[in-house]
PDB file of C-alpha atoms in Angstrom:
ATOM      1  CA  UNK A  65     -44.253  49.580  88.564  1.00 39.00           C
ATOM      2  CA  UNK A  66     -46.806  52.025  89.490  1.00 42.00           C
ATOM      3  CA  UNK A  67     -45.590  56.168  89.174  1.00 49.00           C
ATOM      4  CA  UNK A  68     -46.453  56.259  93.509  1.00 44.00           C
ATOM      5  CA  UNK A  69     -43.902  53.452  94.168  1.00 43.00           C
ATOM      6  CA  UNK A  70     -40.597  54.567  92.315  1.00 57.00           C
ATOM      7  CA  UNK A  71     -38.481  55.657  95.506  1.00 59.00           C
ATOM      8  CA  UNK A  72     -35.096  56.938  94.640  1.00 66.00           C
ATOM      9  CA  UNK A  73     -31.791  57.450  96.707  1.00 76.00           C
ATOM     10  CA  UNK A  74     -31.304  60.846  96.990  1.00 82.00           C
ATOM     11  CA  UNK A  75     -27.983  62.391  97.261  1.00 77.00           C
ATOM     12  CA  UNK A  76     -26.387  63.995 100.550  1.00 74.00           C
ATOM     13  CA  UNK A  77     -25.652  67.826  99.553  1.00 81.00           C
ATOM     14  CA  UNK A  78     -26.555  70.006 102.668  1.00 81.00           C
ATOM     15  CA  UNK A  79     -25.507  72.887 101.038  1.00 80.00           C
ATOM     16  CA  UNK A  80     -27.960  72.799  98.244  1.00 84.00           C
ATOM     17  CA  UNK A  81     -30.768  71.518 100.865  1.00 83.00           C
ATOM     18  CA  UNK A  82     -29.261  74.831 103.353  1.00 83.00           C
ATOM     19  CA  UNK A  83     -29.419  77.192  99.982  1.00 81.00           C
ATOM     20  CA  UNK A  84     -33.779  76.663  99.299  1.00 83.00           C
ATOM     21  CA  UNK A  85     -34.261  76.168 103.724  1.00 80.00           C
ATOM     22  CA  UNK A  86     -32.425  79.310 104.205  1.00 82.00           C
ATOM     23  CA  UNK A  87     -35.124  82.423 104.939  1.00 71.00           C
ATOM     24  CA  UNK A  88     -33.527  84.646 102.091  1.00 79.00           C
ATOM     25  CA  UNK A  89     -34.440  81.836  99.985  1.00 78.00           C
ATOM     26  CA  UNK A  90     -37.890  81.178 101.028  1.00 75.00           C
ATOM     27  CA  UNK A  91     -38.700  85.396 101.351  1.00 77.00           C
ATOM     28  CA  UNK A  92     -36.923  86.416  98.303  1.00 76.00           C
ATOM     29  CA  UNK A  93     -38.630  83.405  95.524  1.00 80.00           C
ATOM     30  CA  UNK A  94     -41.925  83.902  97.537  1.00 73.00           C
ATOM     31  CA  UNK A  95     -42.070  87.796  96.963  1.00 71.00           C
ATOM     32  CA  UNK A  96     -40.120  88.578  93.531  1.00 73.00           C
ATOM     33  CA  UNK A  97     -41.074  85.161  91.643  1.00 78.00           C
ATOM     34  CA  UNK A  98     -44.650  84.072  93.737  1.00 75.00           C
ATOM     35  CA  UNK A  99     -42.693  80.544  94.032  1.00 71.00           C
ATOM     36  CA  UNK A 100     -41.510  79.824  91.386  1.00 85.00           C
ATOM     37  CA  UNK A 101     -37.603  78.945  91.173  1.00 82.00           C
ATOM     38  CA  UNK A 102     -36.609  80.173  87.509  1.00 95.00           C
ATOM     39  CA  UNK A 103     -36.322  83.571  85.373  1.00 96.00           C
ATOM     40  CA  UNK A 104     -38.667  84.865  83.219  1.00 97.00           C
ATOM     41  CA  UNK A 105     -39.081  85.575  79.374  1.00 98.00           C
ATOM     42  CA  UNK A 106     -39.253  89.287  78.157  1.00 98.00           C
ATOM     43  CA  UNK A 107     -39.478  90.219  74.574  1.00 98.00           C
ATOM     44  CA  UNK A 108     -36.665  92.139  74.622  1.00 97.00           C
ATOM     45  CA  UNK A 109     -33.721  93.643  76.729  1.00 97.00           C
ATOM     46  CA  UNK A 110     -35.514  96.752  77.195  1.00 97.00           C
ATOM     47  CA  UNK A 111     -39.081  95.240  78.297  1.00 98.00           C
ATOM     48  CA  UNK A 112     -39.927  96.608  81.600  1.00 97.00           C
ATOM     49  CA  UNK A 113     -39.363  94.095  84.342  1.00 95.00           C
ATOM     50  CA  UNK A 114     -42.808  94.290  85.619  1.00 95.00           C
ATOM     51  CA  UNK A 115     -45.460  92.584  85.844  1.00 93.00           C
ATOM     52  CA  UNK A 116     -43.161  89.846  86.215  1.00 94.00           C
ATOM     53  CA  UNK A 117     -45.730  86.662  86.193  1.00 95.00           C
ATOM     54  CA  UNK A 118     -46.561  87.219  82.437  1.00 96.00           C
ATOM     55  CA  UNK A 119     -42.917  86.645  81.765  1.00 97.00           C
ATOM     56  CA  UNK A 120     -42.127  83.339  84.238  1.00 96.00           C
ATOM     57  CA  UNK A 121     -45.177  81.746  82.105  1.00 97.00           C
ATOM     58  CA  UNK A 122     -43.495  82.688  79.084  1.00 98.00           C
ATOM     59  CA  UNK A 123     -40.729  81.206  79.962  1.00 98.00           C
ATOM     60  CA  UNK A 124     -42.241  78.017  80.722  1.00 98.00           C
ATOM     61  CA  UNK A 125     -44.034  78.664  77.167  1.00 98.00           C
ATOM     62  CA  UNK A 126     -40.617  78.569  75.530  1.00 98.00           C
ATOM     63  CA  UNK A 127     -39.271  75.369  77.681  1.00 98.00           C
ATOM     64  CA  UNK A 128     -43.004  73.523  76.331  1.00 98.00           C
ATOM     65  CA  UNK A 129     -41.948  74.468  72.679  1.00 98.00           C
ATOM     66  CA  UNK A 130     -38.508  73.659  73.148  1.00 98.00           C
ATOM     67  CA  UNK A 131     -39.857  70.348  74.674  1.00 98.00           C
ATOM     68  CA  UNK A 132     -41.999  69.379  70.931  1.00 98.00           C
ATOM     69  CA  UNK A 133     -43.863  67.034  72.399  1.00 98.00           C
ATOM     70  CA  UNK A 134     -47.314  65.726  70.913  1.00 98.00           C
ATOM     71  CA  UNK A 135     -49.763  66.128  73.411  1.00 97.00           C
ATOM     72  CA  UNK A 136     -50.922  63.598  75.718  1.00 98.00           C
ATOM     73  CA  UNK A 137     -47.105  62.559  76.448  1.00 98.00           C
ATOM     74  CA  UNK A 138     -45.751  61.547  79.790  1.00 98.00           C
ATOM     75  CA  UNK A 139     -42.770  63.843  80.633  1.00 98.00           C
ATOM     76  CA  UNK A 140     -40.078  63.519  83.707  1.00 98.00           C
ATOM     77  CA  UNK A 141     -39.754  67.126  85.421  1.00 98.00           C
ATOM     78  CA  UNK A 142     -36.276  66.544  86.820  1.00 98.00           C
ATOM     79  CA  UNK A 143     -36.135  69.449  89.485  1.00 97.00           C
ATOM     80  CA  UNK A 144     -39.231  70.667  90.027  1.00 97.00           C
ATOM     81  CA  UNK A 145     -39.285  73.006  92.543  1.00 95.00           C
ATOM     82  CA  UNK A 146     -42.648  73.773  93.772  1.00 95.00           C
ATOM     83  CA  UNK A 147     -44.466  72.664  90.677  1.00 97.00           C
ATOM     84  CA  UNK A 148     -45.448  75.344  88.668  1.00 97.00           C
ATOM     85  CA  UNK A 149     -43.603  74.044  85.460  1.00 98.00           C
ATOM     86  CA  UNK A 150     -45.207  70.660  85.767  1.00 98.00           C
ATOM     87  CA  UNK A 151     -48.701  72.388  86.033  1.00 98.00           C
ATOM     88  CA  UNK A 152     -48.085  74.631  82.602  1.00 98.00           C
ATOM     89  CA  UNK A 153     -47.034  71.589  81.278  1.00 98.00           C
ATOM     90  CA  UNK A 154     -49.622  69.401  81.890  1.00 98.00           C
ATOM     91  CA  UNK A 155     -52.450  72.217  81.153  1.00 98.00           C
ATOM     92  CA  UNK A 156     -51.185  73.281  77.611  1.00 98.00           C
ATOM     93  CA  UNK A 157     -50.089  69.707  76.711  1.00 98.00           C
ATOM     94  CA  UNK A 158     -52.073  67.543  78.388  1.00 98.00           C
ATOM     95  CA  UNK A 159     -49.071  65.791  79.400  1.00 98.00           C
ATOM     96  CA  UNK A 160     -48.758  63.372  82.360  1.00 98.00           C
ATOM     97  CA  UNK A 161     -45.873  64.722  84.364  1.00 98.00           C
ATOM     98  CA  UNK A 162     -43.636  62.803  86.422  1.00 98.00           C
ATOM     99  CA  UNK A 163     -41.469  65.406  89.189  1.00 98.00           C
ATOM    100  CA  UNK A 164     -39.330  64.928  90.914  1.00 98.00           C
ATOM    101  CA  UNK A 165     -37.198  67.183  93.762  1.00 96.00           C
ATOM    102  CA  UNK A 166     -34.075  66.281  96.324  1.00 95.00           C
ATOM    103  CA  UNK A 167     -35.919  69.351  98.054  1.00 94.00           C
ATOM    104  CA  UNK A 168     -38.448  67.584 100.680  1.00 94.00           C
ATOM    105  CA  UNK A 169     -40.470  70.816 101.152  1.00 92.00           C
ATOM    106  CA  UNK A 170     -40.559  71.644  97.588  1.00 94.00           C
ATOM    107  CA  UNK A 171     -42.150  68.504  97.399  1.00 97.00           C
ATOM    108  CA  UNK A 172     -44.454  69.364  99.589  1.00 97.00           C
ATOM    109  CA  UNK A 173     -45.680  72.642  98.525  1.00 96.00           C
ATOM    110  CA  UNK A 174     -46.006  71.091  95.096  1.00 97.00           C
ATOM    111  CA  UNK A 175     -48.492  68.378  95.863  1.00 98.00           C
ATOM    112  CA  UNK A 176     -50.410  70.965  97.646  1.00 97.00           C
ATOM    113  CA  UNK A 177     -50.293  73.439  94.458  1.00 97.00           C
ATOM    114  CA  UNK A 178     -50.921  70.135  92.585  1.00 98.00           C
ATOM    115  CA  UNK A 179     -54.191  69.427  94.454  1.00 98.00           C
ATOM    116  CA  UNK A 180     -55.160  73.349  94.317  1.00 98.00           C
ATOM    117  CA  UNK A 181     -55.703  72.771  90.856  1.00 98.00           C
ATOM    118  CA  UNK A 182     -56.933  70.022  90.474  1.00 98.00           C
ATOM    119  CA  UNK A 183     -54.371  68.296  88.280  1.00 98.00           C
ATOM    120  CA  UNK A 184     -53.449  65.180  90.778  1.00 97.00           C
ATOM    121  CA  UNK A 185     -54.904  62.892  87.610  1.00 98.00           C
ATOM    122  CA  UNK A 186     -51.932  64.651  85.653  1.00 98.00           C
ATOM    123  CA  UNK A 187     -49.072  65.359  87.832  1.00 98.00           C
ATOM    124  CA  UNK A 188     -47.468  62.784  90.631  1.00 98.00           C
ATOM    125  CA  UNK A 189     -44.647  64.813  92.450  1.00 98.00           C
ATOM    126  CA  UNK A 190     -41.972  62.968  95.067  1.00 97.00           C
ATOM    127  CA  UNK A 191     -38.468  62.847  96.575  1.00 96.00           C
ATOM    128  CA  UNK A 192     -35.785  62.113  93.939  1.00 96.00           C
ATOM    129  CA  UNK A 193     -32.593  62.894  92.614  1.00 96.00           C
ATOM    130  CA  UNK A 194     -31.935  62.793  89.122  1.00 97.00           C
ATOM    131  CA  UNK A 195     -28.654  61.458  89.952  1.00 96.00           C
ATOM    132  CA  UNK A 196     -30.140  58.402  90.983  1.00 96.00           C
ATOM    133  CA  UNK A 197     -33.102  57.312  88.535  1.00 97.00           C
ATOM    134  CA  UNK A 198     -32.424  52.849  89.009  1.00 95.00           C
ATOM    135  CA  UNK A 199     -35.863  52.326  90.048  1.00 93.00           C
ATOM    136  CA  UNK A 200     -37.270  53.892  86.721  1.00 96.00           C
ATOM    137  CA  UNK A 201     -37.417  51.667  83.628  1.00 97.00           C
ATOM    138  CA  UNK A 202     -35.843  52.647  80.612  1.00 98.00           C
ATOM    139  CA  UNK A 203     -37.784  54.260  77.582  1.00 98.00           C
ATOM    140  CA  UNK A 204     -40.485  55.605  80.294  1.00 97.00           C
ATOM    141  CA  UNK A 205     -40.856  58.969  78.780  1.00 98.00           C
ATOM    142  CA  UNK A 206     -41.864  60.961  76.029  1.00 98.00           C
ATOM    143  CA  UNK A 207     -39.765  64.161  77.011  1.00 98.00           C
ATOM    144  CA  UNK A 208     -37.255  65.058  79.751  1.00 99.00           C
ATOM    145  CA  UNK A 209     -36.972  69.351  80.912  1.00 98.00           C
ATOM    146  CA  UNK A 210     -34.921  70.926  83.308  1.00 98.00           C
ATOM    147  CA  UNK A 211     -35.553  74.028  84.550  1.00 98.00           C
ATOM    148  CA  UNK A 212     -32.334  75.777  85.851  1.00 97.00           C
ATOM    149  CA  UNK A 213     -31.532  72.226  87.754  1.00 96.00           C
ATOM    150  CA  UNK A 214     -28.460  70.779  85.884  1.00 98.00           C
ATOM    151  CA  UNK A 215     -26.245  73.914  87.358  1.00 96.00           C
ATOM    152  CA  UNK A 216     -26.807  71.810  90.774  1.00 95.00           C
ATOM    153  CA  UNK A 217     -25.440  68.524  89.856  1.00 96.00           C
ATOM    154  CA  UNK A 218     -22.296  66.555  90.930  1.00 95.00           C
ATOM    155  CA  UNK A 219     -22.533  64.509  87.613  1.00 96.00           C
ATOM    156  CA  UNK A 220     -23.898  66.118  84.595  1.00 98.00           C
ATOM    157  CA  UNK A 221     -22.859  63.963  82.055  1.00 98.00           C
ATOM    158  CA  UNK A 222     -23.895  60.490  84.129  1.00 97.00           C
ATOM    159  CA  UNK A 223     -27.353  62.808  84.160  1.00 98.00           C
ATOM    160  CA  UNK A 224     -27.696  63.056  80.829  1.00 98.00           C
ATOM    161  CA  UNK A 225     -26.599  59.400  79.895  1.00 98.00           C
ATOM    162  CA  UNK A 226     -29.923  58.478  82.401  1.00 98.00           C
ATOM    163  CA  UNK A 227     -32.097  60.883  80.467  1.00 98.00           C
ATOM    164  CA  UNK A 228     -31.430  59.215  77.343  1.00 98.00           C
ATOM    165  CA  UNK A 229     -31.838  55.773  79.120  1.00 98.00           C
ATOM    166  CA  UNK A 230     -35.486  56.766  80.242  1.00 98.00           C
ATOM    167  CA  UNK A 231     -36.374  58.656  77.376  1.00 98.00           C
ATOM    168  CA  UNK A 232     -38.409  56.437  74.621  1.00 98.00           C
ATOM    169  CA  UNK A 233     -36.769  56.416  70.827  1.00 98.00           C
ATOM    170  CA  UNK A 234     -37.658  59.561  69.277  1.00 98.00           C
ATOM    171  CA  UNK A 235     -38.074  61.194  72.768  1.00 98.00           C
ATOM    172  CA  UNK A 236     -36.912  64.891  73.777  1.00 98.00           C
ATOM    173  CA  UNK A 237     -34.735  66.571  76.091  1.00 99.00           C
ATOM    174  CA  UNK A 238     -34.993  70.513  76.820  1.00 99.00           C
ATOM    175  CA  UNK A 239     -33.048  71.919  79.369  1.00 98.00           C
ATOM    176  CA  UNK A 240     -33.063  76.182  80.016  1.00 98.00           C
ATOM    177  CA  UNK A 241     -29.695  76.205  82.102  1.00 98.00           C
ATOM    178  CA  UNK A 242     -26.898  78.849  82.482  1.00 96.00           C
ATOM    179  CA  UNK A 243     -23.279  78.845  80.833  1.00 96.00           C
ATOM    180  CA  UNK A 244     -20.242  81.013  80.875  1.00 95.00           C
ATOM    181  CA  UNK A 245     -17.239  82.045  79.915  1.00 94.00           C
ATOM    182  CA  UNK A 246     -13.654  81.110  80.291  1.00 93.00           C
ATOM    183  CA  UNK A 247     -13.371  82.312  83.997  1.00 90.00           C
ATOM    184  CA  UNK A 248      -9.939  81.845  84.243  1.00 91.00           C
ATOM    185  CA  UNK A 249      -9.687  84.688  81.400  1.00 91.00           C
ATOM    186  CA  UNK A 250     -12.347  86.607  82.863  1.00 89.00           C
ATOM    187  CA  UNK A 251     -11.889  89.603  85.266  1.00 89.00           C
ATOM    188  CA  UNK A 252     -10.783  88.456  88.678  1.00 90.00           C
ATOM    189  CA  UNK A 253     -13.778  89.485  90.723  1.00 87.00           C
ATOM    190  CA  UNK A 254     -16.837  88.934  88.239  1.00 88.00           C
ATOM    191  CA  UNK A 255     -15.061  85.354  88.033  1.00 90.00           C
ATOM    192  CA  UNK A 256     -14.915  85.588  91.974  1.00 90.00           C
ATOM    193  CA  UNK A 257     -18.385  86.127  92.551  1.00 87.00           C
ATOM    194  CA  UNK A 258     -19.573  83.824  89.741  1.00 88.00           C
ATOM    195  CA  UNK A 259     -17.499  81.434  91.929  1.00 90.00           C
ATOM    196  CA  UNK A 260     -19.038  82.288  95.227  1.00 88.00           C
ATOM    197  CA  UNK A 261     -22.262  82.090  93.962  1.00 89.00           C
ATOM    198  CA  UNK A 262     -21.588  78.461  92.260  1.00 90.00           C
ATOM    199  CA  UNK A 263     -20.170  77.522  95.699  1.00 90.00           C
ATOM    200  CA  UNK A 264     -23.239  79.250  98.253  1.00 86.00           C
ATOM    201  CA  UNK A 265     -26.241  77.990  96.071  1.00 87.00           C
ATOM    202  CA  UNK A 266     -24.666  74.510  95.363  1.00 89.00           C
ATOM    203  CA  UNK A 267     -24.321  74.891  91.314  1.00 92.00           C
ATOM    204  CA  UNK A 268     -21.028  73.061  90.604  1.00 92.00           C
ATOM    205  CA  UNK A 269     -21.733  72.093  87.368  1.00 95.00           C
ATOM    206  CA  UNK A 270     -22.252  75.529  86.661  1.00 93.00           C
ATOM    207  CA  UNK A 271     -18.400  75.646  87.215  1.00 91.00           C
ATOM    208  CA  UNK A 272     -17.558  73.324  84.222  1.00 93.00           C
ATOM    209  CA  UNK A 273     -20.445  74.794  82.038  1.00 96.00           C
ATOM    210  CA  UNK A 274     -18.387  77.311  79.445  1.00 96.00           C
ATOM    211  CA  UNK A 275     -19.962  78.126  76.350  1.00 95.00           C
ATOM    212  CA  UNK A 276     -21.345  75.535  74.051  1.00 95.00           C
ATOM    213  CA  UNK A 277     -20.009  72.315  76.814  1.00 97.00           C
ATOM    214  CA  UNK A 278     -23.478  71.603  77.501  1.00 98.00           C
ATOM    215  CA  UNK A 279     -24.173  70.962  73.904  1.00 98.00           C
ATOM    216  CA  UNK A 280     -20.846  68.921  73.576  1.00 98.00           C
ATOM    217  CA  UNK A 281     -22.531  66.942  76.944  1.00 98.00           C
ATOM    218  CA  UNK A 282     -25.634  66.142  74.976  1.00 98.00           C
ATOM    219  CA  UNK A 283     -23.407  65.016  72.046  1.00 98.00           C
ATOM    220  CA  UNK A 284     -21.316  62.633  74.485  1.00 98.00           C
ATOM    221  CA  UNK A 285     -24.534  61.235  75.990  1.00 98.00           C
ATOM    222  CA  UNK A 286     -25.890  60.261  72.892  1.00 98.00           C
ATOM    223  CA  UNK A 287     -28.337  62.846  71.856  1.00 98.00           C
ATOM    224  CA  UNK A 288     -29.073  63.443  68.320  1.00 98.00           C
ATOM    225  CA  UNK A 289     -30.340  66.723  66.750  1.00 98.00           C
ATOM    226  CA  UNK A 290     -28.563  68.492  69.318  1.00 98.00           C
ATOM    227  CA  UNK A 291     -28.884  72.453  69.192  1.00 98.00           C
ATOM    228  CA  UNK A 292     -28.137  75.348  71.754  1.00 98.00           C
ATOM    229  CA  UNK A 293     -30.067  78.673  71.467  1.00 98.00           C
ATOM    230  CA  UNK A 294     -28.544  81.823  73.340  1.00 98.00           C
ATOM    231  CA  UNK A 295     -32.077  83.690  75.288  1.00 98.00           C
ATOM    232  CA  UNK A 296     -30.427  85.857  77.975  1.00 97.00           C
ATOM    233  CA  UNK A 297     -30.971  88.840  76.347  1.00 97.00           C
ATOM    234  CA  UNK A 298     -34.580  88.057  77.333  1.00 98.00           C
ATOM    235  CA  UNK A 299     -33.714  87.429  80.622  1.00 98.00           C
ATOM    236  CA  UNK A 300     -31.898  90.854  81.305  1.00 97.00           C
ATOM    237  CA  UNK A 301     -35.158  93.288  82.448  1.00 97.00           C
ATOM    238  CA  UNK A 302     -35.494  90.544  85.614  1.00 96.00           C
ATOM    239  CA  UNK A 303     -31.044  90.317  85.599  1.00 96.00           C
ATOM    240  CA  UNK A 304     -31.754  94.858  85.935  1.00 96.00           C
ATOM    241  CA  UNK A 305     -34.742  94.387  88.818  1.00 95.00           C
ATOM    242  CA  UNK A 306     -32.804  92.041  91.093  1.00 93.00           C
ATOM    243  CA  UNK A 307     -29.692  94.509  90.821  1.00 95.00           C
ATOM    244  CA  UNK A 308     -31.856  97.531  91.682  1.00 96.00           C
ATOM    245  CA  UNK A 309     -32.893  95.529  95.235  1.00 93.00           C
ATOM    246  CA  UNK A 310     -29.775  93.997  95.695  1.00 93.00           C
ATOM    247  CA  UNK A 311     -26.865  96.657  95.059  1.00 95.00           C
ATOM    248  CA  UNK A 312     -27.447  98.412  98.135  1.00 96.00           C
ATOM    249  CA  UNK A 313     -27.573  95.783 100.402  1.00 92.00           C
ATOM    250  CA  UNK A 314     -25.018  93.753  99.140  1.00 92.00           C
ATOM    251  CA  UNK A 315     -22.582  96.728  99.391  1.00 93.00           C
ATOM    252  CA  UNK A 316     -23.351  96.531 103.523  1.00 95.00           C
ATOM    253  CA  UNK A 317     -23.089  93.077 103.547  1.00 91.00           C
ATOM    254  CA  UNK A 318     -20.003  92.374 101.517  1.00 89.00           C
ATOM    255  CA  UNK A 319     -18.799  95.774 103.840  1.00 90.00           C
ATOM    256  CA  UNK A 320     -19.805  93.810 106.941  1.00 93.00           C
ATOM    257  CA  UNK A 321     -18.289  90.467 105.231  1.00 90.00           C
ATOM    258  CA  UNK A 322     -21.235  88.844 105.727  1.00 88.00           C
ATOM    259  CA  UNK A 323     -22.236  88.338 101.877  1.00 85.00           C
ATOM    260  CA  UNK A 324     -21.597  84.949 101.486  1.00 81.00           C
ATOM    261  CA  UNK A 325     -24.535  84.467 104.166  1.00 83.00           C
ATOM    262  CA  UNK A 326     -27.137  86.192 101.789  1.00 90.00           C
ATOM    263  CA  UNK A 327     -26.218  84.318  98.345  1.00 90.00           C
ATOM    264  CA  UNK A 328     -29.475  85.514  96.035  1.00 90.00           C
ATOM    265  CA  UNK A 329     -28.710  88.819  97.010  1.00 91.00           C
ATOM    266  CA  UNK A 330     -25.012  88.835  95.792  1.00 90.00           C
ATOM    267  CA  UNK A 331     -26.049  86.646  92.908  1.00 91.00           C
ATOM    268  CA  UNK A 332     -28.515  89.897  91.993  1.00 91.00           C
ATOM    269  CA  UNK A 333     -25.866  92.094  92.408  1.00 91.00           C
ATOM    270  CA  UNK A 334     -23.124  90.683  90.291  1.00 89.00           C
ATOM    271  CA  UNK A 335     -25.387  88.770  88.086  1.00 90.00           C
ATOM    272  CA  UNK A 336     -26.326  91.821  86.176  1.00 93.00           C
ATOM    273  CA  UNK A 337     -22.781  93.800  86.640  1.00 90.00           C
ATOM    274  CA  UNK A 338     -21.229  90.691  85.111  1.00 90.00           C
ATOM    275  CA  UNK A 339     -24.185  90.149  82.160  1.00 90.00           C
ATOM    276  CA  UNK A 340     -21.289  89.815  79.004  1.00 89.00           C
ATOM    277  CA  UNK A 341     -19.830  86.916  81.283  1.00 92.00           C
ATOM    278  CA  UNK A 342     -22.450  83.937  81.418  1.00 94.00           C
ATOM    279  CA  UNK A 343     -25.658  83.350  78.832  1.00 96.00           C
ATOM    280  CA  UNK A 344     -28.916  81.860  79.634  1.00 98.00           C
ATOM    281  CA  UNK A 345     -29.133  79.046  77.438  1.00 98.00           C
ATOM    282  CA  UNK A 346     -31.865  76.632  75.768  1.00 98.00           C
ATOM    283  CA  UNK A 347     -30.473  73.462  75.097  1.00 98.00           C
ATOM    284  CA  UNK A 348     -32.194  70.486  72.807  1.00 98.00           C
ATOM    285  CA  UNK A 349     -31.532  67.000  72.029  1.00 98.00           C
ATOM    286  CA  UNK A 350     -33.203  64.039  70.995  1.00 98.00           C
ATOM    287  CA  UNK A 351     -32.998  59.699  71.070  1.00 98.00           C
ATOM    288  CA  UNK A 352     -32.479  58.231  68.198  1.00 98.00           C
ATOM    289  CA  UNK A 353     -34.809  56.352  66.621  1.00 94.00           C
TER     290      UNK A 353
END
């Protein structure tokens, strides 16, 4: 089966597909993160936030390490976005990279930054959930990544259980992904608006994703060599620059009870105010042999 003709069935979810259409969406990744849909990578908590496109490659640096794949692999990108990932991938590894995105105008925006480069030989991008991956064979790949995508599914485990399915003996999984603690013990409303946030942006997994479950996910998949590493301390400068240009309007809008119309904006207010309460995490596993 060629890479053009795998269609998949893509899951109903208007609320994630109303999250990336809405304009705050569009405005707010277009002017703070030129596109892209994921954090960046500072040395340290005290790094200044800016410039900030130095640090969204060096995130994607650490997600290519993480990754350790030989180069020349072929790689799914399950989620991704616009395709700036898939095009860091593919340069420093000379991978071929598979996307895919339930998003139709992510889709389309990356073929076009695709073609801008000049990478179509490298990277095929289409319509697909990663909640329905039938029309793939199994042991296709080399390496799976997500890049802050498993937060949006209905069914992370059945997820993971078809990432081992496609991935080749040997192969890798890396996901960078978000968890959290107990929110039931947490204070009522950094626990609300982790909740709101979940709910607004469509991220129910992120719900069920307490410390370490993710790693006990991989485990019940089937992974091997399963390890989680705790980064989010090198995620705070961005956490402190969306705070500074969201506080004050989020104040008028949860004021005007209107907040949980503007969902990036409250999830850059609280985000930061409620940093001890959820970790950016890098999560590893691999088939056995």
């Amino acid at each position: 089966m060629s890479r053009s003709a795998r269609e998949s069935t893509v899951n109903s979810n208007p609320i994630l597909q109303k999250y990336y259409a809405s304009l705050e969406s569009r405005i707010g990744y277009r002017l703070f993160l030129g596109g892209t849909r994921h954090f960046g990578y500072y040395p340290t908590s005290k790094s200044l936030p800016l410039p900030i496109d130095p640090a969204l490659r060096a995130m994607e640096g650490q997600l290519y390490t993480a990754l350790n794949c030989p180069e020349g692999s072929t790689v799914l990108d399950a989620g991704c976005g616009v395709g700036h990932v898939a095009l860091y991938m593919a340069k420093r590894g000379k991978f071929q990279v598979e996307c895919i995105d339930v998003v139709a105008h992510h889709v389309d925006k990356a073929k076009m930054n695709i073609a801008n480069a000049g990478m179509q030989g490298s990277i095929t991008a289409q319509v697909g959930d990663y909640h329905h991956l039938e029309n793939f064979p199994s042991a296709s790949f080399d390496g799976i990544y997500t890049m802050e995508t498993l937060v949006h599914s209905t069914a992370p485990l059945k997820v993971l259980r078809e990432f081992l399915r496609l991935l080749k003996p040997g192969g890798h999984l890396a996901l960078h992904e978000y968890d959290h603690d107990d929110l039931d013990k947490a204070p009522k409303k950094l626990a609300e608006a982790m909740r709101k946030v979940n709910k607004y942006a469509s991220m129910p997994a992120n719900d069920s994703f307490e410390r370490d479950v993710l790693k006990d996910l991989l485990k019940e998949a089937g992974f091997e060599n399963v390890e989680l590493k705790d980064i989010t301390e090198h995620v705070v400068p961005m956490m402190w620059l969306f705070y500074i240009f969201a506080i004050i309007p989020y104040l008028l809008l949860k004021f005007l009870g209107l907040d949980h119309h503007f969902v990036n904006i409250v999830a850059g207010a609280e985000m930061y105010r409620g940093r001890s309460l959820w970790r950016y995490v890098q999560v590893t596993g691999r088939k056995k042999m």
